[in-house]
Amino acid sequence: MELVIKIAAVGIIVAVLQQILSRSGRDEYAMLVVLAGLIAVVAMLIPELTELYTSASSVFGI
């Protein structure tokens, strides 16, 4: 549940920053903020996906 809240917080922050930058005419920076947010979320998910893969491997004996 904690991970979901962190991802939601990143999403809200990115959305607000993207809107502010887009409305002020800085569309390039807005796109970079969205890309940085996406990279941050993926970086937060990698350890969880690794743990899921390890658990699935041990359950199925792979």
N, CA and C atoms as an extended XYZ file, in Angstrom:
186
Properties=species:S:1:pos:R:3:atomname:S:1:resname:S:1:resid:I:1 pbc="F F F"
N         0.827       -1.196        0.000 N   MET     1
C         0.000        0.000        0.000 CA  MET     1
C         0.865        1.252        0.000 C   MET     1
N         1.994        1.172        0.673 N   GLU     2
C         2.899        2.314        0.744 CA  GLU     2
C         3.426        2.679       -0.644 C   GLU     2
N         3.699        1.667       -1.455 N   LEU     3
C         4.206        1.903       -2.805 CA  LEU     3
C         3.156        2.603       -3.666 C   LEU     3
N         1.910        2.233       -3.504 N   VAL     4
C         0.831        2.860       -4.269 CA  VAL     4
C         0.730        4.340       -3.926 C   VAL     4
N         0.865        4.669       -2.655 N   ILE     5
C         0.792        6.062       -2.222 CA  ILE     5
C         1.967        6.855       -2.778 C   ILE     5
N         3.162        6.257       -2.784 N   LYS     6
C         4.332        6.941       -3.346 CA  LYS     6
C         4.154        7.204       -4.834 C   LYS     6
N         3.647        6.219       -5.558 N   ILE     7
C         3.440        6.384       -6.999 CA  ILE     7
C         2.370        7.443       -7.261 C   ILE     7
N         1.320        7.445       -6.457 N   ALA     8
C         0.269        8.453       -6.614 CA  ALA     8
C         0.808        9.852       -6.332 C   ALA     8
N         1.660        9.977       -5.322 N   ALA     9
C         2.249       11.276       -5.001 CA  ALA     9
C         3.119       11.777       -6.149 C   ALA     9
N         3.920       10.892       -6.717 N   VAL    10
C         4.747       11.278       -7.864 CA  VAL    10
C         3.856       11.704       -9.023 C   VAL    10
N         2.785       10.979       -9.250 N   GLY    11
C         1.866       11.318      -10.330 CA  GLY    11
C         1.220       12.678      -10.149 C   GLY    11
N         0.807       12.981       -8.934 N   ILE    12
C         0.177       14.275       -8.661 CA  ILE    12
C         1.176       15.406       -8.846 C   ILE    12
N         2.381       15.233       -8.320 N   ILE    13
C         3.413       16.268       -8.454 CA  ILE    13
C         3.767       16.489       -9.919 C   ILE    13
N         3.933       15.408      -10.652 N   VAL    14
C         4.269       15.523      -12.075 CA  VAL    14
C         3.135       16.203      -12.835 C   VAL    14
N         1.901       15.859      -12.527 N   ALA    15
C         0.761       16.465      -13.222 CA  ALA    15
C         0.689       17.967      -12.975 C   ALA    15
N         0.904       18.375      -11.736 N   VAL    16
C         0.859       19.802      -11.410 CA  VAL    16
C         1.995       20.543      -12.105 C   VAL    16
N         3.205       20.002      -12.020 N   LEU    17
C         4.343       20.652      -12.670 CA  LEU    17
C         4.164       20.704      -14.183 C   LEU    17
N         3.631       19.641      -14.754 N   GLN    18
C         3.422       19.616      -16.202 CA  GLN    18
C         2.417       20.685      -16.622 C   GLN    18
N         1.353       20.847      -15.874 N   GLN    19
C         0.355       21.866      -16.205 CA  GLN    19
C         0.928       23.273      -16.079 C   GLN    19
N         1.683       23.510      -15.013 N   ILE    20
C         2.280       24.834      -14.811 CA  ILE    20
C         3.244       25.159      -15.941 C   ILE    20
N         4.111       24.216      -16.265 N   LEU    21
C         5.087       24.465      -17.318 CA  LEU    21
C         4.426       24.583      -18.686 C   LEU    21
N         3.435       23.787      -18.934 N   SER    22
C         2.756       23.824      -20.226 CA  SER    22
C         2.022       25.148      -20.427 C   SER    22
N         1.362       25.627      -19.398 N   ARG    23
C         0.615       26.882      -19.508 CA  ARG    23
C         1.529       28.096      -19.596 C   ARG    23
N         2.765       27.972      -19.113 N   SER    24
C         3.701       29.090      -19.211 CA  SER    24
C         4.526       29.025      -20.495 C   SER    24
N         4.199       28.091      -21.376 N   GLY    25
C         4.863       28.029      -22.667 CA  GLY    25
C         6.151       27.237      -22.692 C   GLY    25
N         6.416       26.490      -21.667 N   ARG    26
C         7.646       25.695      -21.595 CA  ARG    26
C         7.310       24.221      -21.796 C   ARG    26
N         6.850       23.915      -22.981 N   ASP    27
C         6.401       22.553      -23.278 CA  ASP    27
C         7.542       21.541      -23.249 C   ASP    27
N         8.745       21.970      -23.621 N   GLU    28
C         9.884       21.047      -23.606 CA  GLU    28
C        10.207       20.616      -22.179 C   GLU    28
N        10.187       21.586      -21.262 N   TYR    29
C        10.445       21.256      -19.862 CA  TYR    29
C         9.320       20.401      -19.283 C   TYR    29
N         8.102       20.667      -19.729 N   ALA    30
C         6.964       19.868      -19.263 CA  ALA    30
C         7.140       18.409      -19.668 C   ALA    30
N         7.600       18.184      -20.890 N   MET    31
C         7.832       16.813      -21.350 CA  MET    31
C         8.963       16.159      -20.560 C   MET    31
N         9.991       16.925      -20.237 N   LEU    32
C        11.090       16.376      -19.437 CA  LEU    32
C        10.631       16.007      -18.030 C   LEU    32
N         9.733       16.808      -17.464 N   VAL    33
C         9.201       16.500      -16.134 CA  VAL    33
C         8.403       15.200      -16.175 C   VAL    33
N         7.598       15.028      -17.208 N   VAL    34
C         6.817       13.792      -17.346 CA  VAL    34
C         7.753       12.600      -17.502 C   VAL    34
N         8.777       12.749      -18.320 N   LEU    35
C         9.738       11.667      -18.521 CA  LEU    35
C        10.484       11.342      -17.230 C   LEU    35
N        10.878       12.369      -16.482 N   ALA    36
C        11.562       12.143      -15.208 CA  ALA    36
C        10.645       11.442      -14.210 C   ALA    36
N         9.374       11.802      -14.197 N   GLY    37
C         8.417       11.135      -13.316 CA  GLY    37
C         8.239        9.677      -13.672 C   GLY    37
N         8.184        9.395      -14.960 N   LEU    38
C         8.062        8.012      -15.413 CA  LEU    38
C         9.285        7.195      -15.013 C   LEU    38
N        10.460        7.765      -15.182 N   ILE    39
C        11.694        7.072      -14.796 CA  ILE    39
C        11.729        6.840      -13.288 C   ILE    39
N        11.273        7.822      -12.512 N   ALA    40
C        11.256        7.672      -11.054 CA  ALA    40
C        10.324        6.543      -10.628 C   ALA    40
N         9.165        6.450      -11.254 N   VAL    41
C         8.214        5.388      -10.906 CA  VAL    41
C         8.770        4.023      -11.293 C   VAL    41
N         9.382        3.931      -12.462 N   VAL    42
C         9.974        2.659      -12.880 CA  VAL    42
C        11.095        2.264      -11.924 C   VAL    42
N        11.888        3.238      -11.489 N   ALA    43
C        12.959        2.946      -10.533 CA  ALA    43
C        12.397        2.457       -9.200 C   ALA    43
N        11.228        2.949       -8.814 N   MET    44
C        10.605        2.483       -7.580 CA  MET    44
C        10.028        1.082       -7.750 C   MET    44
N         9.631        0.725       -8.961 N   LEU    45
C         9.011       -0.574       -9.202 CA  LEU    45
C        10.016       -1.703       -9.412 C   LEU    45
N        11.215       -1.404       -9.848 N   ILE    46
C        12.194       -2.452      -10.169 CA  ILE    46
C        12.472       -3.379       -8.985 C   ILE    46
N        12.726       -2.876       -7.776 N   PRO    47
C        12.950       -3.814       -6.660 CA  PRO    47
C        11.740       -4.702       -6.366 C   PRO    47
N        10.544       -4.144       -6.498 N   GLU    48
C         9.338       -4.932       -6.249 CA  GLU    48
C         9.164       -6.015       -7.304 C   GLU    48
N         9.438       -5.681       -8.554 N   LEU    49
C         9.330       -6.677       -9.620 CA  LEU    49
C        10.386       -7.763       -9.477 C   LEU    49
N        11.569       -7.383       -9.013 N   THR    50
C        12.619       -8.370       -8.768 CA  THR    50
C        12.198       -9.334       -7.670 C   THR    50
N        11.612       -8.796       -6.612 N   GLU    51
C        11.125       -9.643       -5.518 CA  GLU    51
C        10.001      -10.563       -5.996 C   GLU    51
N         9.104      -10.046       -6.823 N   LEU    52
C         8.024      -10.864       -7.375 CA  LEU    52
C         8.577      -11.989       -8.239 C   LEU    52
N         9.565      -11.689       -9.062 N   TYR    53
C        10.171      -12.709       -9.916 CA  TYR    53
C        10.858      -13.779       -9.074 C   TYR    53
N        11.556      -13.368       -8.028 N   THR    54
C        12.225      -14.322       -7.146 CA  THR    54
C        11.208      -15.227       -6.460 C   THR    54
N        10.121      -14.651       -5.991 N   SER    55
C         9.079      -15.445       -5.339 CA  SER    55
C         8.433      -16.423       -6.315 C   SER    55
N         8.136      -15.956       -7.513 N   ALA    56
C         7.524      -16.832       -8.509 CA  ALA    56
C         8.477      -17.946       -8.915 C   ALA    56
N         9.753      -17.631       -9.004 N   SER    57
C        10.743      -18.651       -9.362 CA  SER    57
C        10.838      -19.725       -8.292 C   SER    57
N        10.792      -19.311       -7.030 N   SER    58
C        10.889      -20.298       -5.959 CA  SER    58
C         9.617      -21.141       -5.859 C   SER    58
N         8.464      -20.552       -6.134 N   VAL    59
C         7.210      -21.298       -6.065 CA  VAL    59
C         7.124      -22.330       -7.179 C   VAL    59
N         7.485      -21.930       -8.382 N   PHE    60
C         7.365      -22.823       -9.528 CA  PHE    60
C         8.632      -23.619       -9.803 C   PHE    60
N         9.672      -23.410       -9.029 N   GLY    61
C        10.903      -24.179       -9.171 CA  GLY    61
C        11.669      -23.893      -10.446 C   GLY    61
N        11.618      -22.676      -10.882 N   ILE    62
C        12.317      -22.304      -12.121 CA  ILE    62
C        13.753      -21.937      -11.805 C   ILE    62
